Coordinates of C-alpha atoms in Angstrom, one line a residue:
X1 CA -43.3 -1.5 -70.4
X2 CA -46.1 -3.2 -72.9
X3 CA -43.8 -4.7 -74.9
X4 CA -42.4 -7.0 -72.0
X5 CA -43.2 -10.1 -71.2
X6 CA -44.4 -11.2 -68.1
X7 CA -44.8 -14.7 -67.2
X8 CA -46.3 -16.1 -63.7
X9 CA -46.3 -19.7 -62.6
X10 CA -49.4 -20.8 -60.6
X11 CA -50.5 -24.4 -58.9
X12 CA -53.2 -26.4 -57.8
X13 CA -54.2 -25.0 -54.7
X14 CA -54.7 -28.9 -54.3
X15 CA -51.2 -29.9 -54.3
X16 CA -49.9 -26.9 -53.3
X17 CA -51.3 -26.8 -50.1
X18 CA -50.2 -30.5 -49.7
X19 CA -47.0 -29.6 -50.9
X20 CA -46.2 -26.5 -48.6
X21 CA -47.5 -28.9 -46.1
X22 CA -45.0 -31.9 -46.5
X23 CA -42.4 -29.5 -47.3
X24 CA -43.0 -27.0 -44.4
X25 CA -43.8 -29.6 -41.6
X26 CA -40.9 -31.8 -42.1
X27 CA -38.5 -28.6 -40.5
X28 CA -38.2 -28.5 -36.9
X29 CA -38.5 -24.8 -36.5
X30 CA -42.0 -24.6 -38.6
X31 CA -43.4 -27.4 -36.1
X32 CA -42.4 -24.9 -33.4
X33 CA -44.2 -21.9 -35.1
X34 CA -47.5 -23.8 -36.3
X35 CA -48.0 -27.1 -35.0
X36 CA -46.7 -30.3 -34.8
X37 CA -48.8 -32.2 -37.6
X38 CA -47.7 -35.8 -38.6
X39 CA -46.6 -36.1 -42.0
X40 CA -49.0 -38.3 -43.3
X41 CA -53.1 -38.3 -44.0
X42 CA -54.1 -37.4 -40.3
X43 CA -51.7 -35.0 -39.7
X44 CA -52.7 -33.2 -42.7
X45 CA -56.2 -33.5 -42.3
X46 CA -55.2 -31.6 -39.0
X47 CA -53.5 -29.2 -40.7
X48 CA -56.4 -28.4 -43.1
X49 CA -58.7 -27.9 -39.7
X50 CA -56.0 -25.3 -38.2
X51 CA -55.9 -23.7 -41.8
X52 CA -59.4 -23.6 -41.2
X53 CA -59.2 -21.8 -37.4
X54 CA -57.2 -19.0 -38.5
X55 CA -54.0 -20.8 -39.6
X56 CA -54.5 -19.5 -43.4
X57 CA -52.9 -16.3 -44.1
X58 CA -50.2 -17.2 -41.1
X59 CA -47.6 -18.1 -44.0
X60 CA -47.2 -17.4 -47.7
X61 CA -46.5 -20.9 -48.5
X62 CA -50.4 -21.6 -48.1
X63 CA -52.2 -18.4 -47.7
X64 CA -54.0 -17.3 -51.1
X65 CA -52.0 -17.1 -54.4
X66 CA -53.7 -14.8 -54.8
X67 CA -52.5 -12.7 -53.2
X68 CA -48.8 -13.3 -54.2
X69 CA -49.4 -13.4 -57.3
X70 CA -48.2 -9.3 -58.2
X71 CA -50.8 -8.6 -60.6
X72 CA -53.6 -9.9 -61.9
X73 CA -53.5 -12.7 -64.1
X74 CA -54.9 -10.5 -67.6
X75 CA -51.7 -8.7 -66.8
X76 CA -49.3 -11.3 -67.8
X77 CA -48.7 -12.4 -71.1
X78 CA -47.9 -16.3 -69.9
X79 CA -49.7 -17.8 -67.6
X80 CA -48.0 -21.8 -66.9
X81 CA -48.9 -24.4 -64.8
X82 CA -46.8 -25.9 -62.6
X83 CA -48.4 -29.0 -63.6
X84 CA -47.4 -29.1 -67.1
X85 CA -44.1 -26.7 -66.3
X86 CA -41.9 -29.2 -67.9
X87 CA -43.7 -28.3 -71.2
X88 CA -44.7 -25.4 -70.9
X89 CA -41.2 -23.3 -69.7
X90 CA -39.4 -24.5 -72.7
X91 CA -41.7 -23.4 -74.8
X92 CA -42.1 -20.2 -73.3
X93 CA -37.7 -20.0 -73.4
X94 CA -38.1 -20.6 -77.0
X95 CA -41.0 -18.3 -77.7
X96 CA -39.2 -15.4 -76.3
X97 CA -36.1 -16.0 -78.0
X98 CA -34.1 -17.7 -75.3
X99 CA -32.0 -20.8 -74.6
X100 CA -33.8 -23.2 -73.8
X101 CA -31.4 -24.9 -71.9
X102 CA -30.3 -22.2 -69.8
X103 CA -32.7 -24.1 -66.9
X104 CA -30.3 -27.1 -67.2
X105 CA -26.8 -25.3 -67.2
X106 CA -27.6 -22.8 -64.2
X107 CA -28.3 -26.0 -61.6
X108 CA -32.5 -24.8 -61.0
X109 CA -34.1 -28.1 -61.9
X110 CA -31.4 -29.9 -59.1
X111 CA -31.9 -27.3 -57.0
X112 CA -35.6 -27.8 -57.0
X113 CA -36.0 -31.4 -56.3
X114 CA -34.5 -30.8 -53.2
X115 CA -37.5 -29.2 -52.4
X116 CA -39.7 -31.7 -54.0
X117 CA -42.4 -33.5 -51.9
X118 CA -44.0 -34.9 -55.0
X119 CA -47.4 -33.2 -54.1
X120 CA -49.5 -34.3 -57.4
X121 CA -49.0 -38.1 -57.2
X122 CA -50.0 -38.0 -53.2
X123 CA -53.2 -35.7 -53.3
X124 CA -55.2 -38.8 -53.6
X125 CA -53.9 -40.2 -51.2
X126 CA -53.9 -37.5 -48.0
X127 CA -57.3 -35.4 -49.0
X128 CA -60.5 -37.1 -48.1
X129 CA -64.0 -36.0 -48.4
X130 CA -63.8 -33.1 -45.6
X131 CA -60.7 -31.8 -46.2
X132 CA -61.2 -31.7 -49.4
X133 CA -64.0 -29.8 -48.8
X134 CA -62.1 -27.4 -46.7
X135 CA -59.4 -26.6 -49.1
X136 CA -62.0 -26.0 -51.9
X137 CA -63.8 -23.4 -49.8
X138 CA -61.2 -21.8 -48.0
X139 CA -59.1 -21.3 -51.3
X140 CA -62.0 -20.4 -53.4
X141 CA -60.8 -17.2 -55.1
X142 CA -57.9 -19.1 -55.6
X143 CA -59.5 -21.5 -57.5
X144 CA -61.8 -19.3 -59.2
X145 CA -59.3 -16.9 -60.2
X146 CA -57.0 -18.9 -61.5
X147 CA -59.1 -21.3 -63.7
X148 CA -58.8 -24.5 -61.7
X149 CA -61.7 -26.7 -61.3
X150 CA -62.6 -27.4 -57.2
X151 CA -64.6 -30.9 -58.5
X152 CA -61.3 -31.8 -59.7
X153 CA -58.2 -33.1 -57.9
X154 CA -55.7 -33.5 -60.2

């Protein structure tokens, strides 16, 4: 097992939280189960308040990433950031001897686009000082463990 490569993909807590909100709350069953938040900056602010009032651990899509990752990061040979996945994943494939075009042929890129919320590009529009401070506090464990700067939205 020591010779196997172990890869994990991590994401900024800011964009991950926004993406979970935008993706999940466009579905009626999520709205019925967790709340009817409008899919705009005001609704996101309400969602962040709900997370702070005990909603954080109610679903793995917005719970701490460190709870979802099987091993501590130091046990992975490759830690890829979603923000740089377009360059990092082909490099990982190349370095491991895998066919770099396999993702294109498998259709996984098309499947991923169905779920794309473009959250990274919307972060600055959806976050205000209050929601940013709350997310920084709620996800402090992720920011520290995953090496993201809570003072930077990008």
